[in-house]
PDB file of C-alpha atoms in Angstrom:
ATOM      1  CA  MET D   1     106.445 188.092 146.565  1.00  0.00           C
ATOM      2  CA  THR D   2     103.848 190.388 144.693  1.00  0.00           C
ATOM      3  CA  ARG D   3     105.282 192.281 141.559  1.00  0.00           C
ATOM      4  CA  THR D   4     104.307 196.184 142.105  1.00  0.00           C
ATOM      5  CA  PRO D   5     104.665 197.640 138.578  1.00  0.00           C
ATOM      6  CA  GLU D   6     107.232 201.207 138.964  1.00  0.00           C
ATOM      7  CA  ARG D   7     107.143 203.491 135.791  1.00  0.00           C
ATOM      8  CA  ARG D   8     110.567 206.352 135.244  1.00  0.00           C
ATOM      9  CA  THR D   9     109.913 209.499 133.170  1.00  0.00           C
ATOM     10  CA  PHE D  10     112.506 211.676 131.579  1.00  0.00           C
ATOM     11  CA  THR D  11     112.699 215.039 129.686  1.00  0.00           C
ATOM     12  CA  VAL D  12     114.395 213.725 126.564  1.00  0.00           C
ATOM     13  CA  GLY D  13     114.919 216.900 123.138  1.00  0.00           C
ATOM     14  CA  GLU D  14     114.592 213.831 121.670  1.00  0.00           C
ATOM     15  CA  LEU D  15     110.704 213.173 121.016  1.00  0.00           C
ATOM     16  CA  ARG D  16     109.897 213.872 117.721  1.00  0.00           C
ATOM     17  CA  VAL D  17     106.509 213.796 115.657  1.00  0.00           C
ATOM     18  CA  ASP D  18     108.141 212.494 112.297  1.00  0.00           C
ATOM     19  CA  ALA D  19     105.911 213.469 108.756  1.00  0.00           C
ATOM     20  CA  ALA D  20     108.770 213.807 106.042  1.00  0.00           C
ATOM     21  CA  GLN D  21     106.695 214.938 102.968  1.00  0.00           C
ATOM     22  CA  GLY D  22     105.181 212.015 100.956  1.00  0.00           C
ATOM     23  CA  ALA D  23     105.845 210.029 104.124  1.00  0.00           C
ATOM     24  CA  MET D  24     102.889 206.970 103.976  1.00  0.00           C
ATOM     25  CA  ALA D  25     102.123 208.099 107.549  1.00  0.00           C
ATOM     26  CA  PRO D  26     103.836 210.047 110.501  1.00  0.00           C
ATOM     27  CA  LYS D  27     106.095 208.146 113.254  1.00  0.00           C
ATOM     28  CA  ILE D  28     106.558 209.290 117.082  1.00  0.00           C
ATOM     29  CA  SER D  29     110.577 208.419 118.044  1.00  0.00           C
ATOM     30  CA  GLY D  30     113.001 209.168 120.983  1.00  0.00           C
ATOM     31  CA  HIS D  31     114.149 207.877 124.189  1.00  0.00           C
ATOM     32  CA  ALA D  32     111.811 206.269 126.675  1.00  0.00           C
ATOM     33  CA  ALA D  33     114.426 205.988 128.726  1.00  0.00           C
ATOM     34  CA  MET D  34     118.364 207.227 128.936  1.00  0.00           C
ATOM     35  CA  PHE D  35     121.894 205.841 130.168  1.00  0.00           C
ATOM     36  CA  GLU D  36     123.112 206.198 133.304  1.00  0.00           C
ATOM     37  CA  ALA D  37     121.433 209.630 133.664  1.00  0.00           C
ATOM     38  CA  LEU D  38     120.385 210.665 137.694  1.00  0.00           C
ATOM     39  CA  SER D  39     117.257 210.812 137.564  1.00  0.00           C
ATOM     40  CA  GLU D  40     115.235 213.505 140.798  1.00  0.00           C
ATOM     41  CA  ASP D  41     114.301 212.799 143.675  1.00  0.00           C
ATOM     42  CA  LEU D  42     112.566 209.537 143.633  1.00  0.00           C
ATOM     43  CA  GLY D  43     111.574 209.804 147.536  1.00  0.00           C
ATOM     44  CA  GLY D  44     115.188 209.457 149.264  1.00  0.00           C
ATOM     45  CA  PHE D  45     117.012 207.940 146.397  1.00  0.00           C
ATOM     46  CA  ARG D  46     117.290 208.660 143.074  1.00  0.00           C
ATOM     47  CA  GLU D  47     118.328 206.430 140.242  1.00  0.00           C
ATOM     48  CA  LYS D  48     120.820 205.361 137.081  1.00  0.00           C
ATOM     49  CA  ILE D  49     120.073 203.124 134.426  1.00  0.00           C
ATOM     50  CA  ALA D  50     123.128 201.209 132.995  1.00  0.00           C
ATOM     51  CA  ALA D  51     123.652 200.303 129.592  1.00  0.00           C
ATOM     52  CA  GLY D  52     122.380 196.896 128.324  1.00  0.00           C
ATOM     53  CA  ALA D  53     119.394 196.795 131.956  1.00  0.00           C
ATOM     54  CA  PHE D  54     116.756 196.066 128.639  1.00  0.00           C
ATOM     55  CA  THR D  55     118.222 193.937 126.304  1.00  0.00           C
ATOM     56  CA  LYS D  56     116.686 190.736 127.271  1.00  0.00           C
ATOM     57  CA  THR D  57     113.300 192.566 128.747  1.00  0.00           C
ATOM     58  CA  LEU D  58     113.449 193.394 124.388  1.00  0.00           C
ATOM     59  CA  ALA D  59     113.962 190.197 123.130  1.00  0.00           C
ATOM     60  CA  SER D  60     110.515 188.453 124.508  1.00  0.00           C
ATOM     61  CA  ALA D  61     108.495 191.341 125.659  1.00  0.00           C
ATOM     62  CA  ASP D  62     105.235 192.297 124.643  1.00  0.00           C
ATOM     63  CA  ILE D  63     105.657 195.710 125.554  1.00  0.00           C
ATOM     64  CA  ARG D  64     103.321 198.687 124.590  1.00  0.00           C
ATOM     65  CA  ALA D  65     103.299 202.493 123.798  1.00  0.00           C
ATOM     66  CA  LEU D  66     100.913 204.450 126.012  1.00  0.00           C
ATOM     67  CA  PHE D  67      99.423 208.196 126.234  1.00  0.00           C
ATOM     68  CA  ASN D  68      99.919 208.768 129.762  1.00  0.00           C
ATOM     69  CA  HIS D  69     100.279 204.900 130.886  1.00  0.00           C
ATOM     70  CA  ASP D  70      96.560 204.810 129.906  1.00  0.00           C
ATOM     71  CA  PRO D  71      95.380 201.136 128.730  1.00  0.00           C
ATOM     72  CA  ASN D  72      93.011 203.005 127.234  1.00  0.00           C
ATOM     73  CA  ILE D  73      94.964 205.068 124.665  1.00  0.00           C
ATOM     74  CA  VAL D  74      97.008 202.729 123.081  1.00  0.00           C
ATOM     75  CA  LEU D  75     100.146 203.927 120.504  1.00  0.00           C
ATOM     76  CA  GLY D  76     101.701 201.254 119.062  1.00  0.00           C
ATOM     77  CA  ARG D  77     102.753 197.617 120.038  1.00  0.00           C
ATOM     78  CA  ASN D  78     105.758 195.214 119.432  1.00  0.00           C
ATOM     79  CA  ALA D  79     104.175 192.141 118.846  1.00  0.00           C
ATOM     80  CA  ALA D  80     102.356 194.306 116.362  1.00  0.00           C
ATOM     81  CA  GLY D  81     104.479 196.113 114.721  1.00  0.00           C
ATOM     82  CA  THR D  82     103.423 198.984 115.131  1.00  0.00           C
ATOM     83  CA  LEU D  83     106.826 200.032 117.756  1.00  0.00           C
ATOM     84  CA  ARG D  84     110.026 199.693 117.870  1.00  0.00           C
ATOM     85  CA  LEU D  85     112.006 200.122 120.570  1.00  0.00           C
ATOM     86  CA  LYS D  86     115.860 198.785 120.826  1.00  0.00           C
ATOM     87  CA  GLU D  87     119.015 199.542 123.268  1.00  0.00           C
ATOM     88  CA  ASP D  88     121.202 202.261 121.396  1.00  0.00           C
ATOM     89  CA  ILE D  89     124.973 204.119 123.026  1.00  0.00           C
ATOM     90  CA  ASN D  90     122.448 206.381 125.006  1.00  0.00           C
ATOM     91  CA  GLY D  91     119.369 203.952 126.405  1.00  0.00           C
ATOM     92  CA  LEU D  92     115.962 202.336 125.391  1.00  0.00           C
ATOM     93  CA  ALA D  93     115.503 203.966 121.685  1.00  0.00           C
ATOM     94  CA  ILE D  94     111.558 204.049 120.441  1.00  0.00           C
ATOM     95  CA  GLU D  95     110.170 204.552 116.999  1.00  0.00           C
ATOM     96  CA  ILE D  96     106.297 203.635 116.915  1.00  0.00           C
ATOM     97  CA  ASP D  97     103.998 203.886 113.388  1.00  0.00           C
ATOM     98  CA  PRO D  98     100.391 205.295 115.400  1.00  0.00           C
ATOM     99  CA  PRO D  99      96.756 205.151 114.660  1.00  0.00           C
ATOM    100  CA  ASP D 100      94.684 207.104 112.768  1.00  0.00           C
ATOM    101  CA  THR D 101      92.270 207.809 115.827  1.00  0.00           C
ATOM    102  CA  GLN D 102      91.153 211.288 117.307  1.00  0.00           C
ATOM    103  CA  GLN D 103      93.666 210.752 120.336  1.00  0.00           C
ATOM    104  CA  ALA D 104      96.672 209.889 118.404  1.00  0.00           C
ATOM    105  CA  ARG D 105      96.460 212.863 116.040  1.00  0.00           C
ATOM    106  CA  ASP D 106      95.587 215.021 119.302  1.00  0.00           C
ATOM    107  CA  LEU D 107      98.759 213.801 121.424  1.00  0.00           C
ATOM    108  CA  MET D 108     100.844 214.773 117.499  1.00  0.00           C
ATOM    109  CA  VAL D 109      99.781 217.620 117.573  1.00  0.00           C
ATOM    110  CA  SER D 110     100.549 218.727 120.838  1.00  0.00           C
ATOM    111  CA  MET D 111     103.671 216.943 120.145  1.00  0.00           C
ATOM    112  CA  GLN D 112     104.918 219.464 117.648  1.00  0.00           C
ATOM    113  CA  ARG D 113     103.854 222.287 119.343  1.00  0.00           C
ATOM    114  CA  GLY D 114     106.255 221.423 122.191  1.00  0.00           C
ATOM    115  CA  ASP D 115     103.815 220.633 124.889  1.00  0.00           C
ATOM    116  CA  ILE D 116     104.166 217.362 124.765  1.00  0.00           C
ATOM    117  CA  THR D 117     108.447 216.681 125.238  1.00  0.00           C
ATOM    118  CA  GLN D 118     108.749 214.377 127.121  1.00  0.00           C
ATOM    119  CA  MET D 119     108.810 210.002 127.796  1.00  0.00           C
ATOM    120  CA  SER D 120     108.582 208.055 131.133  1.00  0.00           C
ATOM    121  CA  PHE D 121     108.873 204.395 130.555  1.00  0.00           C
ATOM    122  CA  GLY D 122     106.906 201.101 133.732  1.00  0.00           C
ATOM    123  CA  PHE D 123     109.152 198.498 134.212  1.00  0.00           C
ATOM    124  CA  TYR D 124     109.792 195.970 136.902  1.00  0.00           C
ATOM    125  CA  THR D 125     112.596 195.352 138.519  1.00  0.00           C
ATOM    126  CA  VAL D 126     114.715 192.000 138.283  1.00  0.00           C
ATOM    127  CA  ASN D 127     118.281 192.966 139.434  1.00  0.00           C
ATOM    128  CA  ASP D 128     118.894 195.979 140.753  1.00  0.00           C
ATOM    129  CA  LYS D 129     121.424 197.673 143.143  1.00  0.00           C
ATOM    130  CA  TRP D 130     121.801 199.910 146.370  1.00  0.00           C
ATOM    131  CA  ALA D 131     124.849 202.227 146.919  1.00  0.00           C
ATOM    132  CA  LYS D 132     125.091 205.268 149.150  1.00  0.00           C
ATOM    133  CA  ILE D 133     127.323 208.073 147.048  1.00  0.00           C
ATOM    134  CA  ASP D 134     127.997 211.653 148.359  1.00  0.00           C
ATOM    135  CA  GLY D 135     125.733 210.551 151.224  1.00  0.00           C
ATOM    136  CA  GLY D 136     122.878 209.440 149.514  1.00  0.00           C
ATOM    137  CA  TRP D 137     120.893 206.521 148.344  1.00  0.00           C
ATOM    138  CA  VAL D 138     122.029 205.363 144.130  1.00  0.00           C
ATOM    139  CA  ARG D 139     119.422 203.044 143.296  1.00  0.00           C
ATOM    140  CA  THR D 140     121.068 201.436 139.693  1.00  0.00           C
ATOM    141  CA  LEU D 141     119.017 199.472 137.362  1.00  0.00           C
ATOM    142  CA  LEU D 142     120.227 196.818 136.090  1.00  0.00           C
ATOM    143  CA  GLU D 143     117.193 194.529 134.577  1.00  0.00           C
ATOM    144  CA  VAL D 144     114.510 195.318 133.920  1.00  0.00           C
ATOM    145  CA  GLU D 145     111.577 193.555 132.962  1.00  0.00           C
ATOM    146  CA  LEU D 146     109.581 196.802 130.545  1.00  0.00           C
ATOM    147  CA  PHE D 147     105.885 196.433 130.219  1.00  0.00           C
ATOM    148  CA  ASP D 148     104.649 200.120 128.507  1.00  0.00           C
ATOM    149  CA  VAL D 149     106.508 203.520 126.858  1.00  0.00           C
ATOM    150  CA  SER D 150     104.776 206.951 126.521  1.00  0.00           C
ATOM    151  CA  PRO D 151     105.087 210.034 126.251  1.00  0.00           C
ATOM    152  CA  VAL D 152     103.250 211.991 129.355  1.00  0.00           C
ATOM    153  CA  THR D 153     102.606 215.427 130.010  1.00  0.00           C
ATOM    154  CA  TYR D 154     104.427 216.261 132.736  1.00  0.00           C
ATOM    155  CA  PRO D 155     106.954 213.837 135.222  1.00  0.00           C
ATOM    156  CA  ALA D 156     105.000 211.593 137.616  1.00  0.00           C
ATOM    157  CA  TYR D 157     107.760 210.202 139.475  1.00  0.00           C
ATOM    158  CA  THR D 158     105.826 207.731 141.125  1.00  0.00           C
ATOM    159  CA  GLN D 159     107.106 206.213 144.412  1.00  0.00           C
ATOM    160  CA  THR D 160     106.066 202.607 144.858  1.00  0.00           C
ATOM    161  CA  ASP D 161     106.094 200.587 147.048  1.00  0.00           C
ATOM    162  CA  VAL D 162     109.231 198.430 146.178  1.00  0.00           C
ATOM    163  CA  ALA D 163     111.708 201.144 145.833  1.00  0.00           C
ATOM    164  CA  VAL D 164     110.758 202.484 149.814  1.00  0.00           C
ATOM    165  CA  ARG D 165     110.966 198.618 150.343  1.00  0.00           C
ATOM    166  CA  SER D 166     114.112 197.616 148.394  1.00  0.00           C
ATOM    167  CA  LEU D 167     115.345 201.440 150.497  1.00  0.00           C
ATOM    168  CA  GLU D 168     114.869 199.935 154.010  1.00  0.00           C
ATOM    169  CA  GLN D 169     116.913 196.465 152.305  1.00  0.00           C
ATOM    170  CA  ALA D 170     119.498 198.402 150.726  1.00  0.00           C
ATOM    171  CA  LYS D 171     119.820 200.727 154.351  1.00  0.00           C
ATOM    172  CA  LYS D 172     119.796 198.021 157.096  1.00  0.00           C
ATOM    173  CA  LEU D 173     123.475 196.337 154.350  1.00  0.00           C
ATOM    174  CA  GLU D 174     124.796 200.003 155.535  1.00  0.00           C
ATOM    175  CA  VAL D 175     127.879 198.650 157.850  1.00  0.00           C
ATOM    176  CA  PRO D 176     130.538 201.172 158.552  1.00  0.00           C
ATOM    177  CA  SER D 177     133.662 200.987 156.844  1.00  0.00           C
ATOM    178  CA  ASP D 178     136.675 200.607 158.836  1.00  0.00           C
ATOM    179  CA  ASP D 179     138.615 203.648 158.482  1.00  0.00           C
ATOM    180  CA  GLY D 180     138.814 204.401 161.735  1.00  0.00           C
ATOM    181  CA  TRP D 181     134.781 203.584 163.244  1.00  0.00           C
ATOM    182  CA  ARG D 182     136.366 201.188 164.949  1.00  0.00           C
ATOM    183  CA  THR D 183     138.943 202.982 166.635  1.00  0.00           C
ATOM    184  CA  GLY D 184     137.421 205.584 167.830  1.00  0.00           C
ATOM    185  CA  LEU D 185     134.771 203.209 169.448  1.00  0.00           C
ATOM    186  CA  MET D 186     137.843 201.595 171.889  1.00  0.00           C
ATOM    187  CA  ARG D 187     138.500 204.733 172.749  1.00  0.00           C
ATOM    188  CA  ARG D 188     135.526 206.253 173.747  1.00  0.00           C
ATOM    189  CA  ARG D 189     135.044 202.586 175.838  1.00  0.00           C
ATOM    190  CA  LEU D 190     138.497 203.151 177.147  1.00  0.00           C
ATOM    191  CA  ASP D 191     137.128 207.069 177.990  1.00  0.00           C
ATOM    192  CA  LEU D 192     134.221 205.895 179.596  1.00  0.00           C
ATOM    193  CA  THR D 193     135.962 202.831 182.076  1.00  0.00           C
ATOM    194  CA  THR D 194     139.193 206.547 183.073  1.00  0.00           C
TER     195      THR D 194
END
């Protein structure tokens, strides 16, 4: 089975640059994902993240902080101690010690001006569940394998092959409930024979 990476972007009011007077260096902090918040339409379905979806991956994965998911613009890495991640009551909290590079300085200026206010995360799905709610499909991410978190310029809800394939599998599993469905079918059959 081929794994396809997925990325999700959220508008978060908490993404900020902390450059306190006398501080050694500025930090980027906020939330890369929020629990139980429905996404926009991702191409035929909406998505939410269950609390605890990041627990296993945070204990073992080597995760990078990038800008716009660009592997050429590394802002931090948990294995290096320059990226800290944890699940809190709201979602996936992050804190980055950005490098003293021109790209990182430019990003922090754009964040301080309010030009960049969103975060995104890149992941592989480990476990999810699908449900039809109010006539629309909702995918709940129960467990993911995280590989990056990124401040982003604008939301880019990328529809991936794995998401479409998973939605199609969920649709095949949909079986009408028996609350009158079978009875209605039997009546229609009887009406056809009379």
